[in-house]
Tab-separated table of C-alpha atoms and ligand atoms in Angstrom:
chain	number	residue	atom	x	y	z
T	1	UNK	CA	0.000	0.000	0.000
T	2	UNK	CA	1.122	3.301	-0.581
T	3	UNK	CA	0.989	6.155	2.150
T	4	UNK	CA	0.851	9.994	0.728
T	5	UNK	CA	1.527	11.825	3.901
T	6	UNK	CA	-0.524	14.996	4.062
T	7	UNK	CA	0.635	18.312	3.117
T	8	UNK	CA	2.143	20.748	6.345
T	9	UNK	CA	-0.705	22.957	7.303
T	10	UNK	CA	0.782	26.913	7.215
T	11	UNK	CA	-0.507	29.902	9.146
T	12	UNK	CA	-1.612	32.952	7.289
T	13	UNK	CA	1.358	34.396	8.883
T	14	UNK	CA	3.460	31.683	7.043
T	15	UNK	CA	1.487	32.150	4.167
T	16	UNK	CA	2.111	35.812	3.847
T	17	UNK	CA	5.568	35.501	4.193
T	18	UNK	CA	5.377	32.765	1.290
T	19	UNK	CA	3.596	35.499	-0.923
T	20	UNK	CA	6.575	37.778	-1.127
T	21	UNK	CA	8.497	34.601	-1.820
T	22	UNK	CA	5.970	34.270	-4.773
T	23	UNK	CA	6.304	37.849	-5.823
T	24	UNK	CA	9.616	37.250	-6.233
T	25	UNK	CA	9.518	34.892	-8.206
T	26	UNK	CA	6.511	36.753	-10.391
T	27	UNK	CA	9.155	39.087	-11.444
T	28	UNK	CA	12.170	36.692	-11.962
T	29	UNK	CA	9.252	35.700	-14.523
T	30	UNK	CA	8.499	39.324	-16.017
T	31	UNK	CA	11.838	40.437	-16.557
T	32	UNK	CA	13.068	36.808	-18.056
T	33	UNK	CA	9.776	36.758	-20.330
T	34	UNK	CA	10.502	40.430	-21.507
T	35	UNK	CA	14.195	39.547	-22.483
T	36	UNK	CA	13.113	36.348	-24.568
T	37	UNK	CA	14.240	36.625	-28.268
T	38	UNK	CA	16.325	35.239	-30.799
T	39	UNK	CA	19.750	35.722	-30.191
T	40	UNK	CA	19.487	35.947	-26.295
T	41	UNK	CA	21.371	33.162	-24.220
T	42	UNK	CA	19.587	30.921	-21.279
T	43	UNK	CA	22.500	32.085	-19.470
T	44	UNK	CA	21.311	35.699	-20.220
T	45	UNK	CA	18.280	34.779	-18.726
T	46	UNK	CA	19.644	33.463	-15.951
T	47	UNK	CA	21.823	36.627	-14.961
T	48	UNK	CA	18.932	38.142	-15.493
T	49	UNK	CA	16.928	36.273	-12.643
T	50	UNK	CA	19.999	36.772	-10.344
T	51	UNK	CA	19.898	40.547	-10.410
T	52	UNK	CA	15.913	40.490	-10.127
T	53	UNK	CA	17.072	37.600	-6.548
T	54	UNK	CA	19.294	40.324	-5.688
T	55	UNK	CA	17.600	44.042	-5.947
T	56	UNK	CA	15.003	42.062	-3.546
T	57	UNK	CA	17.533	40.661	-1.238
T	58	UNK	CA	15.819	37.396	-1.716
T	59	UNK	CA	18.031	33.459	-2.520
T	60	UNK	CA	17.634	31.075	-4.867
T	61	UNK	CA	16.287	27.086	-4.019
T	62	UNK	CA	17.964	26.331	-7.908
T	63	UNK	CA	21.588	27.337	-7.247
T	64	UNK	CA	23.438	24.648	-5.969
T	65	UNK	CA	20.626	22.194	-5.872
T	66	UNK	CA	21.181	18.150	-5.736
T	67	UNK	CA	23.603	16.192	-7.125
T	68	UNK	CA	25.627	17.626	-9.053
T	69	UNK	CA	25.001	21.019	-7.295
T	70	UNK	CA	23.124	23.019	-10.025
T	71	UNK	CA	24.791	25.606	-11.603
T	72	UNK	CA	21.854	28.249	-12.259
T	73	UNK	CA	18.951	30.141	-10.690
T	74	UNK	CA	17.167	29.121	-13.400
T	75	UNK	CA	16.267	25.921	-15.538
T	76	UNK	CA	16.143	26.743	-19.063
T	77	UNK	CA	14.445	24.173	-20.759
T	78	UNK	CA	14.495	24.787	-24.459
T	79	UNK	CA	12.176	22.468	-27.764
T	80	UNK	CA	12.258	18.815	-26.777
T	81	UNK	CA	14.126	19.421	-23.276
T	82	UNK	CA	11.137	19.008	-20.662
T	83	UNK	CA	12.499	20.377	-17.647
T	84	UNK	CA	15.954	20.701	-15.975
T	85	UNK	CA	17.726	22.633	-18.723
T	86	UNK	CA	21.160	24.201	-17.542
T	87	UNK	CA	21.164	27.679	-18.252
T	88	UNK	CA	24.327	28.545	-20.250
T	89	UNK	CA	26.000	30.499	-22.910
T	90	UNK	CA	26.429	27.902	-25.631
T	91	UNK	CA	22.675	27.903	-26.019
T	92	UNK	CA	21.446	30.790	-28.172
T	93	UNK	CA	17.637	31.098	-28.329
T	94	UNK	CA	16.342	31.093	-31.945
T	95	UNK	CA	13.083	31.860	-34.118
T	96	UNK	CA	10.796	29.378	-33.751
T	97	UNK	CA	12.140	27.905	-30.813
T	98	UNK	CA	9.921	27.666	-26.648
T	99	UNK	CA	11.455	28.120	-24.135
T	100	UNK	CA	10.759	26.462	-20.906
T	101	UNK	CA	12.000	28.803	-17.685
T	102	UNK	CA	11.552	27.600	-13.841
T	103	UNK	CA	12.951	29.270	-10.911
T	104	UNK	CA	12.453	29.903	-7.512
T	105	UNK	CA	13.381	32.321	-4.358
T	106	UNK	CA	13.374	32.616	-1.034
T	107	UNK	CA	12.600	34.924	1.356
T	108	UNK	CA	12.905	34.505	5.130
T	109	UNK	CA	13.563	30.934	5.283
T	110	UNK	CA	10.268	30.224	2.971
T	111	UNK	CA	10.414	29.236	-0.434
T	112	UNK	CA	8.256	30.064	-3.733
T	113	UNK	CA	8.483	27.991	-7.246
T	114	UNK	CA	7.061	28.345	-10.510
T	115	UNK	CA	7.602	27.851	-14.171
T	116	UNK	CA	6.477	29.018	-17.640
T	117	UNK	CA	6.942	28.368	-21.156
T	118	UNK	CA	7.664	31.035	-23.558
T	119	UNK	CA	7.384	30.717	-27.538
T	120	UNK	CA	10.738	32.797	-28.825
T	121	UNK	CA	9.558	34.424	-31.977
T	122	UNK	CA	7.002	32.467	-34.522
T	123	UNK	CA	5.872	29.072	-33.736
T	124	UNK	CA	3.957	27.193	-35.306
T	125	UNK	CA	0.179	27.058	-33.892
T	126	UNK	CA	0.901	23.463	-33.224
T	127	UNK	CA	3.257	24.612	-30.628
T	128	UNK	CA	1.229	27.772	-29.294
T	129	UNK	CA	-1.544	24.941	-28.793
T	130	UNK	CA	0.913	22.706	-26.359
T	131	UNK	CA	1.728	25.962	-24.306
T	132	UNK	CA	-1.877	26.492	-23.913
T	133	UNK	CA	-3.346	23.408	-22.883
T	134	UNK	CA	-0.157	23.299	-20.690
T	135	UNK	CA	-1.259	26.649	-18.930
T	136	UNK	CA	-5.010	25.482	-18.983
T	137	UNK	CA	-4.154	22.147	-17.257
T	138	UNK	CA	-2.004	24.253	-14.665
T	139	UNK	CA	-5.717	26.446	-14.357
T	140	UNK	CA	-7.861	23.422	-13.705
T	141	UNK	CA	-4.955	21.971	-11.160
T	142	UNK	CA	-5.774	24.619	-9.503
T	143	UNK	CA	-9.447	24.967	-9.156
T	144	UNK	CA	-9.218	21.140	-7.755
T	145	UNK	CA	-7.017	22.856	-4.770
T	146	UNK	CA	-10.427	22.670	-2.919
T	147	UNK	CA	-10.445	22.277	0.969
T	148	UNK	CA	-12.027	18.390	1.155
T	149	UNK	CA	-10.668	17.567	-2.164
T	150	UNK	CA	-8.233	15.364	-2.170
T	151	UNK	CA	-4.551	14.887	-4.150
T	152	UNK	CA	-5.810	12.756	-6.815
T	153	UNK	CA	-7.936	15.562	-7.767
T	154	UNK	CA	-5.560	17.841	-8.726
T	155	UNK	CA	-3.786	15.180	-10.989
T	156	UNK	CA	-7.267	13.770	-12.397
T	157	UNK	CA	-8.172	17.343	-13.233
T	158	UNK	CA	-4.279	18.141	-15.275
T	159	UNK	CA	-4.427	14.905	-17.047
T	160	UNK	CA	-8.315	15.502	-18.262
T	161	UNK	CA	-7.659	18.819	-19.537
T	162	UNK	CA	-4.262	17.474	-21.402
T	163	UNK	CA	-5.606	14.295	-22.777
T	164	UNK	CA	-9.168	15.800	-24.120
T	165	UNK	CA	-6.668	18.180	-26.185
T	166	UNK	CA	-4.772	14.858	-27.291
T	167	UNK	CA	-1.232	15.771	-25.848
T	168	UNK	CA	0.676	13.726	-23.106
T	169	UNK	CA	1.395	14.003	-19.854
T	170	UNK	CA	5.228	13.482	-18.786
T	171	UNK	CA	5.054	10.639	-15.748
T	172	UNK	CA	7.454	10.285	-13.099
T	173	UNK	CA	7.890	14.019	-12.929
T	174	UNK	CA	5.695	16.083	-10.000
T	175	UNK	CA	4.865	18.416	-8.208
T	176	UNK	CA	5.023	18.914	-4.180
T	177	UNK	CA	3.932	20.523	-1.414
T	178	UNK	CA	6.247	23.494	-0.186
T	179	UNK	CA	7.421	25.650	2.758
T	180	UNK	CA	10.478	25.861	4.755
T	181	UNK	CA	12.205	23.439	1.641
T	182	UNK	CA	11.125	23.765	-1.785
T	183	UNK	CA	10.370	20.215	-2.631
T	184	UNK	CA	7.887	18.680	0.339
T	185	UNK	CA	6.136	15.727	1.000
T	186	UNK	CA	3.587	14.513	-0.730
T	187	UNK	CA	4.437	14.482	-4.606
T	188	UNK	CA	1.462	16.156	-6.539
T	189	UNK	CA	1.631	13.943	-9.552
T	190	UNK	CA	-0.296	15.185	-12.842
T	191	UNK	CA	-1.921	12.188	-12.948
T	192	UNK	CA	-4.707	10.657	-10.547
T	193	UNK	CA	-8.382	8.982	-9.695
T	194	UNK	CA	-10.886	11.487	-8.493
T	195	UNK	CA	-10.985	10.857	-4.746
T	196	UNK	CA	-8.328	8.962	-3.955
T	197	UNK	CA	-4.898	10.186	-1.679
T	198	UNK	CA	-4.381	12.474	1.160
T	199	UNK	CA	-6.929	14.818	1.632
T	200	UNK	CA	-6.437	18.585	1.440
T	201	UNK	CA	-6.970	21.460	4.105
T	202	UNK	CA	-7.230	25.358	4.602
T	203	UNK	CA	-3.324	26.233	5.235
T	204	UNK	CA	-1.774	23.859	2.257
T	205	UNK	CA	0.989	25.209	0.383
T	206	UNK	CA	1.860	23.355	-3.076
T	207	UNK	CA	3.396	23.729	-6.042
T	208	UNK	CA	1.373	22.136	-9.015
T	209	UNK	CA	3.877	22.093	-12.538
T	210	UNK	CA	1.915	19.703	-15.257
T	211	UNK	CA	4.906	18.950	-18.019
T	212	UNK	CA	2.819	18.066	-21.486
T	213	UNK	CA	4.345	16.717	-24.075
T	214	UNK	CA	3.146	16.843	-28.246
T	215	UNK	CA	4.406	12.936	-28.673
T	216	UNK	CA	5.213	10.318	-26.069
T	217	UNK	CA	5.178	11.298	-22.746
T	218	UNK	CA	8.530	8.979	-22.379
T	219	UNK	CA	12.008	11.113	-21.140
T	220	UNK	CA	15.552	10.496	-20.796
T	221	UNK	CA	18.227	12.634	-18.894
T	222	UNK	CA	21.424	13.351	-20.499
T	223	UNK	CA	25.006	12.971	-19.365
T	224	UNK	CA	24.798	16.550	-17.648
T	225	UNK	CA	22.734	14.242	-14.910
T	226	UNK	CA	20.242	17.124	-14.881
T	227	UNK	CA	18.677	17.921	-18.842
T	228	UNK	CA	15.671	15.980	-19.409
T	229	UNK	CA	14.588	15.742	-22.758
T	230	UNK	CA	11.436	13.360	-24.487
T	231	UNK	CA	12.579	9.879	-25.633
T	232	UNK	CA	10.922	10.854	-28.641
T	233	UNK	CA	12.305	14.294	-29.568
T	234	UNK	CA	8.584	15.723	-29.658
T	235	UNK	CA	8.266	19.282	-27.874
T	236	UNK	CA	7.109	19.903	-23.972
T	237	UNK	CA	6.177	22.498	-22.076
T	238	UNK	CA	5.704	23.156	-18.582
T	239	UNK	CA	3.941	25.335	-16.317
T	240	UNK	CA	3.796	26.053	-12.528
T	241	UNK	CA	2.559	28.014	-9.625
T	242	UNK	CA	2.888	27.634	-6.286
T	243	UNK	CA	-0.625	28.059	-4.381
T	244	UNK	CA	-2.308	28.006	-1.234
T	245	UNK	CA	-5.430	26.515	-0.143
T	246	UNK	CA	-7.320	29.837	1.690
T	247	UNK	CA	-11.019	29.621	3.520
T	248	UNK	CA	-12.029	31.729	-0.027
T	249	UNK	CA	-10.382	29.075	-2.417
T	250	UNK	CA	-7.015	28.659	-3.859
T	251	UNK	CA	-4.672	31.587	-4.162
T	252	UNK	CA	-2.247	31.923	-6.921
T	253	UNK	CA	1.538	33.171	-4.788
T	254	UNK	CA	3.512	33.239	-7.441
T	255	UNK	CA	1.998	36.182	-9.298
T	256	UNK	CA	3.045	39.977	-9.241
D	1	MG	MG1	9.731	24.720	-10.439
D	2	MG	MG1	8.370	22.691	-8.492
């Protein structure tokens, strides 16, 4: 049998605190989305989310994360790469490329996370449509944060939104509940059965980051130990927010 341990329960105090976290984070997001263009390096972008970590005297969860210690703020995930990208350099955004940007900060020992994918110039509508449905299945996540619902909810409600659109959803990739660390117990996965796991309260804090995929929703991760990219070399995007479960309904932290 498998045990999902509950997600912490947070004061409002906590929560508040986790807002300006989130706002942080909102702006690492508006001042890497304005700078996305052809010709523009991830590492760019990443510089860019350091002095946006900085002017707010906040830290990054990214930098320096796992094994081997990543090297970024940000992951830059860009085409068929699904999350996990190492910001760098040697990787020049072009026309007709997405971009795939996640990134985090903390502030006060509390920790905020969220992702978004970015088209970089003209893509085709094909591609506009995966971003969308990716964003959409993030949206419906959401509304499942419901105090009674429970975790398979969330999941049940990303994976009908991306399968009604005919994409796939990446597996063994989640999201988590998250506080004083940025990756908590339980997993959120983007899959689930209606009803079914731990059951969710007033005071949750997670982060809910569906990864669709155009083709199979197989990955691999290359020898960097960190870039994962489909099996298939068909495009993914990915999407995130970090939320918490309020007596009026979820509420969106990671926004400006
Ligand atoms: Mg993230
Ligand atoms: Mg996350």
């Amino acid at each position: 049998m498998l045990f999902s341990r509950t997600p912490a329960v947070r004061s409002a105090d906590q929560i508040a605190v986790m807002r300006r976290a989130g706002r942080v984070v909102a702006e690492m997001h508006a001042a890497i989305r304005e700078a996305i263009a052809p010709g523009v390096t991830t590492g760019e972008l990443d510089r860019i989310g350091r002095e946006v970590l900085a002017r707010n005297g906040a830290t990054s969860n990214f930098l320096g994360y796992g094994h081997p210690p990543f090297p970024g703020v940000i992951c830059a995930s860009v085409n068929d790469m699904v999350v996990h990208g190492v910001p760098t350099d040697d990787v020049v955004l072009a026309d007709g490329d997405i971009v795939s940007i996640d990134c985090g900060a903390i502030v006060d020992g509390w920790h905020g996370d969220a992702a978004f994918t970015a088209p970089v110039g003209t893509v085709p509508a094909e591609v506009l449509r995966l971003i969308e449905v990716t964003e959409a299945s993030l949206a419906a996540g959401i509304e499942a944060m419901v105090d009674g619902n429970r975790i398979g909810d969330i999941g049940a409600a990303v994976e009908r939104v991306a399968l009604k659109a005919g994409l796939g959803v990446v597996e063994g990739y989640t999201g988590h509940a998250i506080g004083q660390a940025m990756h908590e117990a339980p997993n959120i996965p983007n899959q689930g059965t209606p009803g079914t796991g731990a059951k969710l309260r007033v005071g949750n804090v997670l982060a809910i980051e569906p990864m669709l995929v155009l083709g199979s929703p197989e990955t691999m991760v290359l020898d960097d130990d960190w870039s994962v990219v489909t099996a298939d070399g068909r495009w993914a995007a990915h999407a995130e927010h970090t939320i918490a479960i309020t007596p009026d309904g979820p509420e969106i932290l990671t926004l400006p």
